[in-house]
Amino acid sequence: MTADEPKKEAESTVDKKEKEEDPGPPPIPPLEAAARRLDRLLGGDAKTIHSYTNPAKVIRRWLGTASGAASDATMEKISSAAASLLNPEGACAEGGGLLTVDEKMMDIDDEKPKFLTAASEREVEVWLLTLKIRIYWKENNFSEAFKLSQKTIDIVSKHIDTATRNVTNASRPTTSSLFPLLARLYRYRSLVADSNPQMAMSLRGDMIKSHSLASLRRDVDSQATLLNLMMHDLLNVSQVEQAQKLLANSTFPDSASNNQFCRYLYHSGRIQSLRLEYTSAFSNLSQCLRKAPNNTGLGFRITAQRLLVVVQLLMGEIPDRHIFLVPSMRAELAPYMAITQAVRRGDLSVFAAAVSEHAARLQADATYTLISRLAHQVVKAGLRKLHVSYSRISLQDVADRLGLPSATSAEFVVAKAVRDGVLDATIYHEEGYVRSHDLVDVYATQEPATAFHRRIAYCLTTHNDAVRGMRYPPDAYKKQLESSRGNRKNRGDDKTDEEKAQELEDELEDEY
Amino acid sequence: MNDTKALLNELQKSVQVRDVQRGTEILSKIKIAILQGSSSSEQLAIGASALELGVLLAVVAGDLNAFARNMAQLRPSYSRGVQSERKCHVLGLNLMFLLVENRLSEFHAELELLSEKEATNVFISFPIQLERQLMVGSYDEVLSAHSRIPDTSYDFFMENLLETVRDSIADCVEVSYKEMKIEDAMKMMKFDSPQRLLGYVEESRDDWIIEGKSICFQPAISGSKASDIPSMKLIDQSLTYATEMERII
C-alpha cells in the first residue's frame, strides 16, 4: 500500500538524522521530528505560504508516516514535544496548555525553542491531543479521555470558524487540512463512549449535527466517519429500523477512504441481513471482505466472515469447508462450522442441540437471532437429501430423519416444500408415503443463465472499479505527447491532434 | 395528578368489562391530561399504562388502526425505560399483529429489540414459536396452537391467522396430492364438518373436482408457452453486457 513506503522512508530518515546528530546536539525525539516534517511539507519555512490545492491529502499521507512515531508515545514525550513546538502565546495556547503537564520543567536549552509556524501549528496541536486521548483510552481512563476529546473537538471547531472568517495572506486559505484530524477525533470519541452506554446516548444528537456540518463543508472524511459511527451506535442497541432509515436517507461520499467504505459495507450488510434481505447482504459483505486490508484488522475480518457464513446459510447455500480452516480464523469460526454441519445433515434435533451448545457464544457475537431463523433451512436441506436419495419413502421415516414430532407434521412439511418448489413429489395420503418424480434436466431451466449473469455482473463491477481507481502520474501523458511530437518534428510535421482531426474532417467533407 | 389516576382506574375497569365506547372516551381524556401535565416520571408511567389499556381495548374492539396507533405511541415510552407488568403482554400482541399482517422484516426487527428474559416469557415465546412453525410448514402444530394461547386477547389474531393458514394448506395440498378423501381433507384443514369444507371449495377453489367421497386435484397444465421465457429480463441482461463491453473496447 502506498502508505507503507513513505513510512519506511520516514523512519529511515529519522534514523539517519539521529545518527548524523549523535556526536552533536541530542537527537530530536520522533514526535518533534514528525511535526517539523509536516511544517516543512506545508511550506512553513518559505517566505510566502503557497497553498496546496488539497492540504487534506498532504495531511493524510503525513499521518500515515507519523504513525510510527505515534505508536510509542508517552505522556512525557507528548508534553515535552508540546512545550518545544507550540508557542504559548500563539493561536494554539489553549491546546498547548492542555498538553503540557506542569511537572518540573526541564532546563531550557541555551537556544530559544523554535516554535512551529502558523502553517502547521494547529495541525500538530490537534495531532498531539489525539495521541494523548489514545493513551488515556489504552489505560482505560475513559472519563478523562471523553472530556479531553470533547474539548479538542471544540478547539478544532473554533479554529475552523476563525480560519473561515479571516482569510488573509498570512493564514491558511483553506482549512481542509484539519478535516482528517477532526474525523479521527470523532472516531476516538465514539471509541471511548462505547464503554459507557450513557455516554453513547448523549452523543447521538451531537453526531447528527456534526454530520450535517461536515456535509456542508464538503468534509468527506468526517462525513463518512460520522455515518459509520452512527450506524455502529444504533446497531449496538439493536435499533434496526432506525439504522435502516439512516441508511436509506443518507449517501456515502464516493471519495472517502477505503477503510471507511469497508466499514460502511459491513454495517449495511448487517442491517440488510437483519431485515431478511439476504442477497444484497451477501453481496455487500463479500465486497467488504474483498476490500478489507490483508495485513491488519484481523478482528474486523473475522466478524465480517462470521456474518457472511450465517447469511450464506440463511440463503440456503452451504459455505465451503476451506473457509473455516484458515489458520488465523479457525478457533473463532469453530462453532459456526458445527452449525453448518448440522444444517447440512438436515436433522432438526441435531441442529437444536448444536445451537443450544454454542448459545452463549452466539449471543456474544450477536448472531443468535439470525441462527435461530435457520430451522427452515435445516428442513429444506434434509428434504432435498431425502428426495434425491429415495424414490419412495414413508412419512414416518421422513419424520424420524428430520427430527419432526409426528408423521402428520411431516406430511404438512413435505406439502409446503412441494409448494415452495424445493422438491417435486406427490404424497399418497392413505398409504402414507411420498413418491418423488424424476429429476429435471438443470440445463433446460433458467439456472445456468442466472448463475452466469451473477458472475458477469461481478466481473464488470470489478472492472469498472479498477478503472476508476487507477491513477496516472500527471506528467506521463505529456512525456508521451512530447516524444511523439519530437518524432513528428523530425519529420517536419508540426500539427497538433486537433488540427489533424480538423484536416480529416475537411477531407471527408470534400469527398462528399 | 389524582384525577388522572382516577381516570386510569376507570379505564381499567371498562377494559375488564369490555365496554369499548366508554373506554375510548376515558382514554382521550387521559391523553389530554398527560399533555397538559408535567412530564415527571410518574406521569410517564401513568401515560404508558393508559396507552397499554388502550391497546387492549383496541383488540377487544377489533380495531387494527387504533391498535397500531397506540403501539406507535407506546414505543418511545418503552425505549425510555418505563417498566410495567403488561409490557410483555402488549409486546406479544404486537408480534402477533405483525405476523398476521405478514410484515416479517418488522417482526424480526422487533425480535432483535427483546432481551433474553423477555423472550422466554410465555406471551412472547408464543408468537415466536408460531412464526417458526409457519416457516417450517408444520401447520398442524399451528392449528393445534389454538388450545395453547396464553390469553383471550390473542383470540382475535388467531382467527385471522387460521384463515391464512387454511389458504396456505389448501395451496400445498393442491400441488402435492393427486386425490384425497373428504374426511382426510377435513382433518387437514381443520374444518368441523364436510359441509363447511364443500362450502369452502365452492367459493374459492373451482378447479377441485369432487367425486363422491374424494376430491380430485387437477394437475397443473405444464405446457411451454411464450410467456414462460422471461424475455424482458434476458433483453435487459444482454443490453447491459453490450454497453459494458463497448466501454471496455
GROMACS .gro file of C-alpha atoms in nm, chain A residues 51-339:
model
  289
   51SER     CA    1  -0.132   2.687  -0.073
   52TYR     CA    2  -0.177   2.329  -0.173
   53THR     CA    3  -0.486   2.251  -0.369
   54ASN     CA    4  -0.555   1.967  -0.135
   55PRO     CA    5  -0.393   2.005   0.203
   56ALA     CA    6  -0.615   1.730   0.336
   57LYS     CA    7  -0.432   1.483   0.114
   58VAL     CA    8  -0.096   1.604   0.245
   59ILE     CA    9  -0.218   1.559   0.600
   60ARG     CA   10  -0.348   1.211   0.533
   61ARG     CA   11  -0.018   1.096   0.388
   62TRP     CA   12   0.174   1.257   0.670
   63LEU     CA   13  -0.049   1.088   0.927
   64GLY     CA   14   0.041   0.757   0.773
   65THR     CA   15   0.412   0.828   0.801
   66ALA     CA   16   0.384   0.969   1.150
   67SER     CA   17   0.203   0.666   1.287
   68GLY     CA   18   0.539   0.504   1.354
   69ALA     CA   19   0.634   0.785   1.588
   70ALA     CA   20   0.289   0.795   1.738
   71SER     CA   21   0.266   0.435   1.839
   72ASP     CA   22   0.518   0.456   2.117
   73ALA     CA   23   0.436   0.799   2.250
   74THR     CA   24   0.405   0.850   2.621
   75MET     CA   25   0.267   1.136   2.824
   76GLU     CA   26   0.606   1.287   2.898
   77LYS     CA   27   0.715   1.273   2.539
   78ILE     CA   28   0.397   1.445   2.431
   79SER     CA   29   0.422   1.721   2.686
   80SER     CA   30   0.788   1.789   2.610
   81ALA     CA   31   0.716   1.795   2.239
   82ALA     CA   32   0.428   2.033   2.300
   83ALA     CA   33   0.642   2.259   2.513
   84SER     CA   34   0.903   2.292   2.245
   85LEU     CA   35   0.677   2.314   1.944
   86LEU     CA   36   0.377   2.522   2.033
   87ASN     CA   37   0.405   2.890   2.104
   88PRO     CA   38   0.224   2.953   2.430
   89GLU     CA   39   0.118   3.296   2.317
   90GLY     CA   40   0.006   3.194   1.973
   91ALA     CA   41  -0.320   3.068   1.837
   92CYS     CA   42  -0.270   2.731   1.995
   93ALA     CA   43  -0.235   2.843   2.352
   94GLU     CA   44  -0.537   2.651   2.470
   95GLY     CA   45  -0.432   2.324   2.318
   96GLY     CA   46  -0.076   2.374   2.429
   97GLY     CA   47  -0.197   2.433   2.781
   98LEU     CA   48  -0.393   2.110   2.778
   99LEU     CA   49  -0.091   1.917   2.663
  100THR     CA   50   0.187   2.031   2.886
  101VAL     CA   51   0.180   1.878   3.227
  102ASP     CA   52   0.300   2.111   3.497
  103GLU     CA   53   0.581   1.900   3.623
  104LYS     CA   54   0.925   2.024   3.690
  105MET     CA   55   1.010   2.187   3.365
  106MET     CA   56   1.336   2.075   3.218
  107ASP     CA   57   1.608   2.331   3.198
  108ILE     CA   58   1.558   2.537   2.892
  109ASP     CA   59   1.841   2.496   2.648
  110ASP     CA   60   2.056   2.786   2.558
  111GLU     CA   61   1.895   2.832   2.224
  112LYS     CA   62   1.544   2.967   2.214
  113PRO     CA   63   1.293   2.692   2.145
  114LYS     CA   64   1.197   2.706   1.783
  115PHE     CA   65   0.822   2.711   1.768
  116LEU     CA   66   0.625   2.591   1.473
  117THR     CA   67   0.499   2.841   1.221
  118ALA     CA   68   0.136   2.914   1.156
  119ALA     CA   69   0.144   2.676   0.862
  120SER     CA   70   0.128   2.370   1.071
  121GLU     CA   71   0.091   2.455   1.435
  122ARG     CA   72  -0.282   2.390   1.454
  123GLU     CA   73  -0.249   2.051   1.290
  124VAL     CA   74   0.035   1.948   1.517
  125GLU     CA   75  -0.152   2.067   1.823
  126VAL     CA   76  -0.457   1.860   1.733
  127TRP     CA   77  -0.241   1.564   1.646
  128LEU     CA   78  -0.066   1.569   1.981
  129LEU     CA   79  -0.402   1.593   2.154
  130THR     CA   80  -0.525   1.284   1.967
  131LEU     CA   81  -0.218   1.096   2.082
  132LYS     CA   82  -0.296   1.189   2.439
  133ILE     CA   83  -0.655   1.071   2.404
  134ARG     CA   84  -0.532   0.743   2.268
  135ILE     CA   85  -0.305   0.691   2.563
  136TYR     CA   86  -0.590   0.759   2.802
  137TRP     CA   87  -0.804   0.508   2.619
  138LYS     CA   88  -0.538   0.242   2.631
  139GLU     CA   89  -0.511   0.293   3.003
  140ASN     CA   90  -0.890   0.253   3.029
  141ASN     CA   91  -0.918   0.601   3.169
  142PHE     CA   92  -1.244   0.661   2.988
  143SER     CA   93  -1.382   0.966   3.162
  144GLU     CA   94  -1.061   1.164   3.111
  145ALA     CA   95  -1.042   1.057   2.751
  146PHE     CA   96  -1.400   1.157   2.691
  147LYS     CA   97  -1.358   1.500   2.843
  148LEU     CA   98  -1.039   1.563   2.654
  149SER     CA   99  -1.192   1.456   2.325
  150GLN     CA  100  -1.487   1.689   2.372
  151LYS     CA  101  -1.254   1.978   2.444
  152THR     CA  102  -1.038   1.901   2.147
  153ILE     CA  103  -1.335   1.890   1.914
  154ASP     CA  104  -1.436   2.231   2.045
  155ILE     CA  105  -1.086   2.365   1.982
  156VAL     CA  106  -1.087   2.236   1.628
  157SER     CA  107  -1.428   2.381   1.554
  158LYS     CA  108  -1.308   2.716   1.684
  159HIS     CA  109  -1.001   2.700   1.461
  160ILE     CA  110  -1.209   2.622   1.158
  161ASP     CA  111  -1.453   2.901   1.236
  162THR     CA  112  -1.183   3.164   1.284
  163ALA     CA  113  -0.999   3.050   0.974
  164THR     CA  114  -1.302   3.071   0.752
  165ARG     CA  115  -1.371   3.419   0.880
  166ASN     CA  116  -1.027   3.572   0.848
  167VAL     CA  117  -0.881   3.462   0.522
  168THR     CA  118  -0.562   3.659   0.493
  169ASN     CA  119  -0.229   3.601   0.325
  170ALA     CA  120  -0.059   3.502   0.643
  171SER     CA  121  -0.306   3.237   0.744
  172ARG     CA  122  -0.409   2.922   0.571
  173PRO     CA  123  -0.652   2.994   0.287
  174THR     CA  124  -0.833   2.667   0.325
  175THR     CA  125  -0.898   2.477   0.641
  176SER     CA  126  -0.938   2.135   0.492
  177SER     CA  127  -0.610   2.031   0.646
  178LEU     CA  128  -0.782   1.995   0.980
  179PHE     CA  129  -1.051   1.765   0.846
  180PRO     CA  130  -0.875   1.428   0.862
  181LEU     CA  131  -0.776   1.508   1.219
  182LEU     CA  132  -1.134   1.602   1.302
  183ALA     CA  133  -1.255   1.270   1.165
  184ARG     CA  134  -1.001   1.093   1.382
  185LEU     CA  135  -1.125   1.281   1.686
  186TYR     CA  136  -1.483   1.174   1.624
  187ARG     CA  137  -1.371   0.818   1.594
  188TYR     CA  138  -1.176   0.827   1.920
  189ARG     CA  139  -1.462   0.991   2.099
  190SER     CA  140  -1.703   0.718   1.993
  191LEU     CA  141  -1.449   0.451   2.082
  192VAL     CA  142  -1.434   0.592   2.430
  193ALA     CA  143  -1.811   0.629   2.453
  194ASP     CA  144  -1.861   0.265   2.356
  195SER     CA  145  -1.753   0.164   2.701
  196ASN     CA  146  -2.038   0.353   2.861
  197PRO     CA  147  -2.392   0.339   2.718
  198GLN     CA  148  -2.490   0.666   2.887
  199MET     CA  149  -2.215   0.850   2.712
  200ALA     CA  150  -2.315   0.694   2.384
  201MET     CA  151  -2.674   0.812   2.416
  202SER     CA  152  -2.567   1.169   2.483
  203LEU     CA  153  -2.357   1.174   2.169
  204ARG     CA  154  -2.630   1.084   1.926
  205GLY     CA  155  -2.780   1.427   1.872
  206ASP     CA  156  -2.437   1.581   1.852
  207MET     CA  157  -2.325   1.336   1.586
  208ILE     CA  158  -2.617   1.416   1.362
  209LYS     CA  159  -2.545   1.788   1.383
  210SER     CA  160  -2.177   1.733   1.313
  211HIS     CA  161  -2.266   1.516   1.017
  212SER     CA  162  -2.476   1.786   0.855
  213LEU     CA  163  -2.198   2.039   0.921
  214ALA     CA  164  -1.945   1.810   0.763
  215SER     CA  165  -2.159   1.760   0.453
  216LEU     CA  166  -2.195   2.135   0.415
  217ARG     CA  167  -1.822   2.191   0.442
  218ARG     CA  168  -1.754   1.907   0.198
  219ASP     CA  169  -1.554   1.735   0.466
  220VAL     CA  170  -1.554   1.389   0.318
  221ASP     CA  171  -1.360   1.223   0.596
  222SER     CA  172  -1.579   1.343   0.880
  223GLN     CA  173  -1.894   1.274   0.685
  224ALA     CA  174  -1.801   0.914   0.619
  225THR     CA  175  -1.668   0.855   0.969
  226LEU     CA  176  -1.974   1.001   1.138
  227LEU     CA  177  -2.211   0.799   0.924
  228ASN     CA  178  -2.032   0.480   1.014
  229LEU     CA  179  -2.018   0.573   1.380
  230MET     CA  180  -2.390   0.646   1.392
  231MET     CA  181  -2.479   0.315   1.233
  232HIS     CA  182  -2.246   0.131   1.466
  233ASP     CA  183  -2.409   0.302   1.762
  234LEU     CA  184  -2.763   0.220   1.651
  235LEU     CA  185  -2.677  -0.140   1.579
  236ASN     CA  186  -2.520  -0.177   1.921
  237VAL     CA  187  -2.853  -0.102   2.081
  238SER     CA  188  -3.034  -0.313   1.821
  239GLN     CA  189  -3.238  -0.032   1.677
  240VAL     CA  190  -3.258  -0.196   1.340
  241GLU     CA  191  -3.546   0.007   1.198
  242GLN     CA  192  -3.376   0.336   1.280
  243ALA     CA  193  -3.048   0.219   1.135
  244GLN     CA  194  -3.232   0.119   0.821
  245LYS     CA  195  -3.388   0.464   0.792
  246LEU     CA  196  -3.046   0.626   0.837
  247LEU     CA  197  -2.909   0.404   0.564
  248ALA     CA  198  -3.190   0.485   0.326
  249ASN     CA  199  -3.178   0.860   0.379
  250SER     CA  200  -2.804   0.919   0.353
  251THR     CA  201  -2.548   0.888   0.079
  252PHE     CA  202  -2.200   0.767   0.139
  253PRO     CA  203  -1.943   1.004  -0.017
  254ASP     CA  204  -1.756   0.841  -0.301
  255SER     CA  205  -1.415   0.984  -0.228
  256ALA     CA  206  -1.390   0.864   0.129
  257SER     CA  207  -1.108   0.637   0.228
  258ASN     CA  208  -1.116   0.266   0.160
  259ASN     CA  209  -1.132   0.168   0.524
  260GLN     CA  210  -1.440   0.378   0.586
  261PHE     CA  211  -1.604   0.231   0.279
  262CYS     CA  212  -1.529  -0.115   0.414
  263ARG     CA  213  -1.698  -0.033   0.742
  264TYR     CA  214  -1.995   0.115   0.560
  265LEU     CA  215  -2.039  -0.205   0.359
  266TYR     CA  216  -2.022  -0.415   0.673
  267HIS     CA  217  -2.288  -0.209   0.851
  268SER     CA  218  -2.525  -0.203   0.556
  269GLY     CA  219  -2.475  -0.577   0.512
  270ARG     CA  220  -2.563  -0.633   0.876
  271ILE     CA  221  -2.876  -0.417   0.858
  272GLN     CA  222  -2.993  -0.595   0.545
  273SER     CA  223  -2.938  -0.939   0.692
  274LEU     CA  224  -3.149  -0.846   0.994
  275ARG     CA  225  -3.426  -0.732   0.764
  276LEU     CA  226  -3.433  -1.053   0.565
  277GLU     CA  227  -3.275  -0.904   0.251
  278TYR     CA  228  -3.022  -1.180   0.220
  279THR     CA  229  -2.898  -1.147  -0.137
  280SER     CA  230  -2.800  -0.780  -0.104
  281ALA     CA  231  -2.647  -0.852   0.238
  282PHE     CA  232  -2.442  -1.129   0.080
  283SER     CA  233  -2.305  -0.909  -0.199
  284ASN     CA  234  -2.225  -0.624   0.041
  285LEU     CA  235  -2.044  -0.848   0.285
  286SER     CA  236  -1.840  -1.027   0.019
  287GLN     CA  237  -1.736  -0.691  -0.127
  288CYS     CA  238  -1.642  -0.576   0.220
  289LEU     CA  239  -1.423  -0.880   0.278
  290ARG     CA  240  -1.252  -0.827  -0.055
  291LYS     CA  241  -1.173  -0.464   0.019
  292ALA     CA  242  -1.054  -0.527   0.372
  293PRO     CA  243  -0.679  -0.487   0.420
  294ASN     CA  244  -0.488  -0.810   0.428
  295ASN     CA  245  -0.229  -0.748   0.688
  296THR     CA  246  -0.425  -0.570   0.961
  297GLY     CA  247  -0.773  -0.565   1.101
  298LEU     CA  248  -0.798  -0.937   1.170
  299GLY     CA  249  -1.081  -0.889   1.418
  300PHE     CA  250  -1.284  -0.697   1.166
  301ARG     CA  251  -1.230  -0.960   0.902
  302ILE     CA  252  -1.331  -1.237   1.141
  303THR     CA  253  -1.654  -1.057   1.230
  304ALA     CA  254  -1.737  -0.995   0.867
  305GLN     CA  255  -1.659  -1.355   0.775
  306ARG     CA  256  -1.884  -1.486   1.053
  307LEU     CA  257  -2.173  -1.276   0.934
  308LEU     CA  258  -2.109  -1.386   0.576
  309VAL     CA  259  -2.124  -1.752   0.675
  310VAL     CA  260  -2.454  -1.700   0.855
  311VAL     CA  261  -2.604  -1.510   0.562
  312GLN     CA  262  -2.497  -1.786   0.325
  313LEU     CA  263  -2.669  -2.043   0.544
  314LEU     CA  264  -2.982  -1.831   0.554
  315MET     CA  265  -2.985  -1.810   0.175
  316GLY     CA  266  -2.977  -2.187   0.156
  317GLU     CA  267  -2.619  -2.229   0.035
  318ILE     CA  268  -2.373  -2.430   0.234
  319PRO     CA  269  -2.038  -2.245   0.261
  320ASP     CA  270  -1.723  -2.433   0.164
  321ARG     CA  271  -1.519  -2.612   0.421
  322HIS     CA  272  -1.196  -2.430   0.345
  323ILE     CA  273  -1.336  -2.101   0.474
  324PHE     CA  274  -1.342  -2.243   0.824
  325LEU     CA  275  -0.994  -2.386   0.807
  326VAL     CA  276  -0.797  -2.063   0.753
  327PRO     CA  277  -0.543  -2.079   1.036
  328SER     CA  278  -0.598  -1.735   1.181
  329MET     CA  279  -0.975  -1.768   1.198
  330ARG     CA  280  -1.006  -2.131   1.284
  331ALA     CA  281  -1.079  -2.105   1.653
  332GLU     CA  282  -1.327  -1.822   1.612
  333LEU     CA  283  -1.526  -1.992   1.342
  334ALA     CA  284  -1.537  -2.338   1.506
  335PRO     CA  285  -1.894  -2.310   1.646
  336TYR     CA  286  -2.013  -2.192   1.306
  337MET     CA  287  -1.860  -2.495   1.144
  338ALA     CA  288  -2.053  -2.717   1.387
  339ILE     CA  289  -2.376  -2.540   1.299
   0.00000   0.00000   0.00000
